[in-house]
Structure formats: structure tokens, C-alpha cells
Short mmCIF file of C-alpha atoms in Angstrom, two decimals:
data_model
loop_
_atom_site.label_atom_id
_atom_site.label_comp_id
_atom_site.label_asym_id
_atom_site.label_seq_id
_atom_site.Cartn_x
_atom_site.Cartn_y
_atom_site.Cartn_z
CA UNK A 1 92.72 69.69 120.97
CA UNK A 2 94.14 66.32 122.36
CA UNK A 3 97.76 66.89 121.42
CA UNK A 4 99.93 68.61 124.49
CA UNK A 5 102.11 70.42 121.84
CA UNK A 6 99.09 71.98 120.26
CA UNK A 7 97.77 73.05 123.50
CA UNK A 8 101.11 74.38 124.74
CA UNK A 9 101.29 76.64 121.48
CA UNK A 10 97.85 78.14 121.83
CA UNK A 11 98.91 78.96 125.43
CA UNK A 12 102.03 80.45 124.34
CA UNK A 13 100.28 82.42 121.36
CA UNK A 14 97.26 83.60 123.83
CA UNK A 15 100.20 84.69 126.67
CA UNK A 16 101.84 86.75 123.57
CA UNK A 17 98.55 88.34 122.70
CA UNK A 18 97.87 89.24 126.49
CA UNK A 19 101.27 90.71 126.91
CA UNK A 20 100.36 93.06 123.87
CA UNK A 21 97.06 94.02 125.56
CA UNK A 22 94.66 91.87 123.75
CA UNK A 23 92.21 89.42 125.31
CA UNK A 24 89.82 87.05 123.69
CA UNK A 25 85.93 87.41 124.33
CA UNK A 26 82.86 85.70 122.62
CA UNK A 27 80.41 88.15 120.74
CA UNK A 28 76.94 86.96 119.65
CA UNK A 29 75.66 88.07 116.53
CA UNK A 30 73.59 87.33 113.33
CA UNK A 31 75.57 85.12 110.89
CA UNK A 32 75.46 87.93 108.26
CA UNK A 33 77.40 90.43 110.37
CA UNK A 34 80.36 87.78 111.12
CA UNK A 35 82.77 89.65 108.59
CA UNK A 36 81.74 92.89 109.43
CA UNK A 37 82.28 92.51 113.39
CA UNK A 38 85.62 90.62 112.26
CA UNK A 39 86.84 93.66 110.42
CA UNK A 40 85.97 95.83 113.30
CA UNK A 41 87.82 93.99 115.40
CA UNK A 42 91.01 93.89 113.37
CA UNK A 43 90.60 97.70 112.78
CA UNK A 44 90.15 98.30 116.56
CA UNK A 45 93.40 96.37 117.17
CA UNK A 46 95.39 98.51 115.05
CA UNK A 47 97.18 101.60 116.37
CA UNK A 48 97.15 105.00 115.31
CA UNK A 49 94.79 107.89 113.91
CA UNK A 50 92.47 105.69 111.93
CA UNK A 51 91.64 103.38 114.61
CA UNK A 52 91.21 105.98 116.77
CA UNK A 53 88.63 107.53 114.53
CA UNK A 54 86.79 103.98 114.12
CA UNK A 55 86.89 103.79 117.97
CA UNK A 56 85.44 107.15 118.48
CA UNK A 57 82.67 106.64 115.75
CA UNK A 58 81.48 103.16 117.33
CA UNK A 59 81.38 104.75 120.52
CA UNK A 60 79.10 107.60 119.33
CA UNK A 61 76.90 105.35 117.36
CA UNK A 62 76.50 103.11 120.27
CA UNK A 63 75.70 105.57 123.20
CA UNK A 64 73.28 107.38 120.79
CA UNK A 65 74.70 110.67 121.59
CA UNK A 66 74.71 113.58 119.26
CA UNK A 67 78.29 114.86 117.97
CA UNK A 68 79.92 117.45 119.55
CA UNK A 69 79.31 121.06 118.82
CA UNK A 70 82.19 123.04 117.73
CA UNK A 71 84.51 120.87 115.44
CA UNK A 72 84.30 123.23 112.76
CA UNK A 73 85.90 126.07 115.09
CA UNK A 74 88.36 123.14 116.26
CA UNK A 75 89.32 122.72 112.27
CA UNK A 76 89.84 126.44 111.73
CA UNK A 77 91.93 126.71 114.56
CA UNK A 78 94.08 123.79 113.45
CA UNK A 79 94.44 125.15 109.88
CA UNK A 80 97.84 126.03 108.65
CA UNK A 81 97.18 129.61 107.91
CA UNK A 82 96.38 130.41 111.72
CA UNK A 83 98.92 133.35 112.14
CA UNK A 84 99.48 133.95 108.41
CA UNK A 85 98.82 137.67 108.98
CA UNK A 86 96.62 137.67 105.50
CA UNK A 87 95.11 141.06 104.70
CA UNK A 88 91.19 140.56 103.55
CA UNK A 89 90.37 144.08 103.49
CA UNK A 90 89.59 145.65 100.20
CA UNK A 91 88.79 149.18 99.03
CA UNK A 92 85.36 150.43 99.46
CA UNK A 93 83.70 151.46 96.24
CA UNK A 94 80.68 153.16 95.68
CA UNK A 95 77.69 151.04 93.97
CA UNK A 96 76.93 151.77 90.40
CA UNK A 97 73.97 153.95 89.76
CA UNK A 98 70.59 152.21 88.45
CA UNK A 99 68.08 154.00 86.82
CA UNK A 100 64.46 153.02 88.18
#
């Protein structure tokens, strides 16, 4: 970049990114993975639960750790039916007679 205005614009842009908590870094990868890595970087740059899910999935995949046990129990505890006082009891019935 030979133009002073272009250099200043780039410095200003990178300063704004730094204020938002972003940094630049170089990644070495296969050419075929270029768009995948860029899409992943864009998704991780977003804020919100979807970005957190992607971040957790990537961390787990890279670490090679098995998923945490007890997720079903956690989901049941978050259910909107918790504390709904549902009655699941039913009357006891004798079985039918079977002729052997």
C-alpha cells in the first residue's frame, strides 16, 4: 500500500476492530478449507447463543473429549413442565384371563 490515505484508513479500521475485541491472525490451512474457515470465523465473531454453541462444539472436537454426561437430565430440569403438578397415576386393573 503506497497511498498514505489507504494506510491511515486501514489503521483506523483495525483500531475499530480492536476496540470491539477483534484481532487479526494468520491461519495456515488447505486451499479447500478456505471458505469453511472463513465461515467459521464469521460465525464465531457473532454474539449470541448460536455462536456459543458453535464455539463449544469446536472446542469439544479439537480437544477430543467425550461429551458431558447428564445433558438429558439438564434438559428435563429446564422443561416448562417442571412444577406443573401433573398426575400420572392410573387405576390398578387386574389382567385379563388367559386360557393356556
